[in-house]
Amino acid sequence: LLLLQEKQQRYTEALQTTESILKAAPSPACRVSTLFKRAELAEQIGNLTEAINLYSMLETEYSATPEIALPACKKLLQLLTMRQFKASTNKEKGTFSPSDKWYAWSRGRDFVNGMRRNTEQLDQLTPEQKKLFEEICTMVDELGIDYEVLTEERDQGQRYR
């Protein structure tokens, strides 16, 4: 318990530091590194939702910048797959939330398709970036043949007809 409290305290202090940096309107490079660090800290203390939100934001905001978007997307897919929230329906509100696995597959598929459409960007990837892109493609392919993902995709198609 003491170790957990100490870890939480360090996280809180680091969170305050990153918050101060972000409020100071840092350079784009400093902002990106601070957001990555904040996501890593959130993951370290088990706050997967915060980490997922930060990686998602990085992947979306910097989709045209492979050196940022690729590692953010890969980490986003890994954490969504790790967290494994199940699909849920709120009948009172008439809302549906997809499972983390399906969402990871969907986000990854959209990311991969976007990258593939931009052949100029693909051609300019470094060897390390190409390897990372292929890893993301593999993750998306594996999620796409997962029984739960296939079932949910089918069910969502029926839900919106």
CSV table of C-alpha atoms in Angstrom, one decimal, residues 81-147:
chain,number,residue,atom,x,y,z
A,81,THR,CA,-6.5,-4.3,-26.5
A,82,MET,CA,-5.0,-4.5,-23.0
A,83,ARG,CA,-7.9,-2.6,-21.3
A,84,GLN,CA,-10.6,-4.8,-22.9
A,85,PHE,CA,-13.8,-2.8,-22.0
A,86,LYS,CA,-16.7,-4.8,-23.4
A,87,ALA,CA,-19.4,-3.3,-25.7
A,88,SER,CA,-22.3,-1.8,-23.8
A,89,THR,CA,-25.8,-0.4,-24.5
A,90,ASN,CA,-27.6,2.1,-22.5
A,91,LYS,CA,-31.2,1.6,-23.4
A,92,GLU,CA,-32.5,4.6,-21.5
A,93,LYS,CA,-30.2,6.9,-23.4
A,94,GLY,CA,-30.3,4.9,-26.6
A,95,THR,CA,-26.5,4.8,-26.8
A,96,PHE,CA,-24.1,2.1,-27.7
A,97,SER,CA,-20.4,2.0,-26.8
A,98,PRO,CA,-18.2,-0.4,-28.8
A,99,SER,CA,-15.7,-2.7,-27.2
A,100,ASP,CA,-12.1,-1.7,-26.9
A,101,LYS,CA,-11.1,-4.5,-29.2
A,102,TRP,CA,-13.5,-3.4,-31.9
A,103,TYR,CA,-12.5,0.3,-31.4
A,104,ALA,CA,-8.8,-0.6,-31.6
A,105,TRP,CA,-9.4,-2.5,-34.9
A,106,SER,CA,-11.6,0.4,-36.3
A,107,ARG,CA,-9.1,3.1,-35.3
A,108,GLY,CA,-6.2,1.1,-36.6
A,109,ARG,CA,-7.9,0.3,-39.8
A,110,ASP,CA,-8.8,3.9,-40.4
A,111,PHE,CA,-5.2,4.9,-39.6
A,112,VAL,CA,-3.7,2.3,-41.9
A,113,ASN,CA,-6.1,3.2,-44.8
A,114,GLY,CA,-5.2,6.9,-44.4
A,115,MET,CA,-1.5,6.2,-44.5
A,116,ARG,CA,-1.9,3.9,-47.5
A,117,ARG,CA,-3.9,6.6,-49.4
A,118,ASN,CA,-1.0,9.0,-48.9
A,119,THR,CA,1.6,7.3,-51.0
A,120,GLU,CA,3.9,10.3,-51.0
A,121,GLN,CA,4.0,10.1,-47.2
A,122,LEU,CA,4.5,6.3,-47.3
A,123,ASP,CA,7.4,6.7,-49.7
A,124,GLN,CA,9.1,9.1,-47.3
A,125,LEU,CA,9.0,6.8,-44.2
A,126,THR,CA,12.3,5.9,-42.7
A,127,PRO,CA,13.1,2.2,-42.3
A,128,GLU,CA,12.2,2.4,-38.6
A,129,GLN,CA,8.9,4.1,-39.5
A,130,LYS,CA,8.2,1.5,-42.2
A,131,LYS,CA,8.8,-1.3,-39.6
A,132,LEU,CA,6.4,0.4,-37.1
A,133,PHE,CA,3.8,0.9,-39.8
A,134,GLU,CA,4.0,-2.8,-40.7
A,135,GLU,CA,3.6,-3.7,-37.0
A,136,ILE,CA,0.5,-1.6,-36.9
A,137,CYS,CA,-0.8,-3.3,-40.0
A,138,THR,CA,-0.2,-6.7,-38.4
A,139,MET,CA,-2.0,-5.7,-35.3
A,140,VAL,CA,-5.0,-4.4,-37.3
A,141,ASP,CA,-5.1,-7.6,-39.4
A,142,GLU,CA,-5.0,-9.8,-36.2
A,143,LEU,CA,-7.8,-7.7,-34.6
A,144,GLY,CA,-9.8,-7.9,-37.8
A,145,ILE,CA,-10.0,-11.7,-37.6
A,146,ASP,CA,-10.7,-11.8,-33.9
A,147,TYR,CA,-14.1,-13.6,-33.3
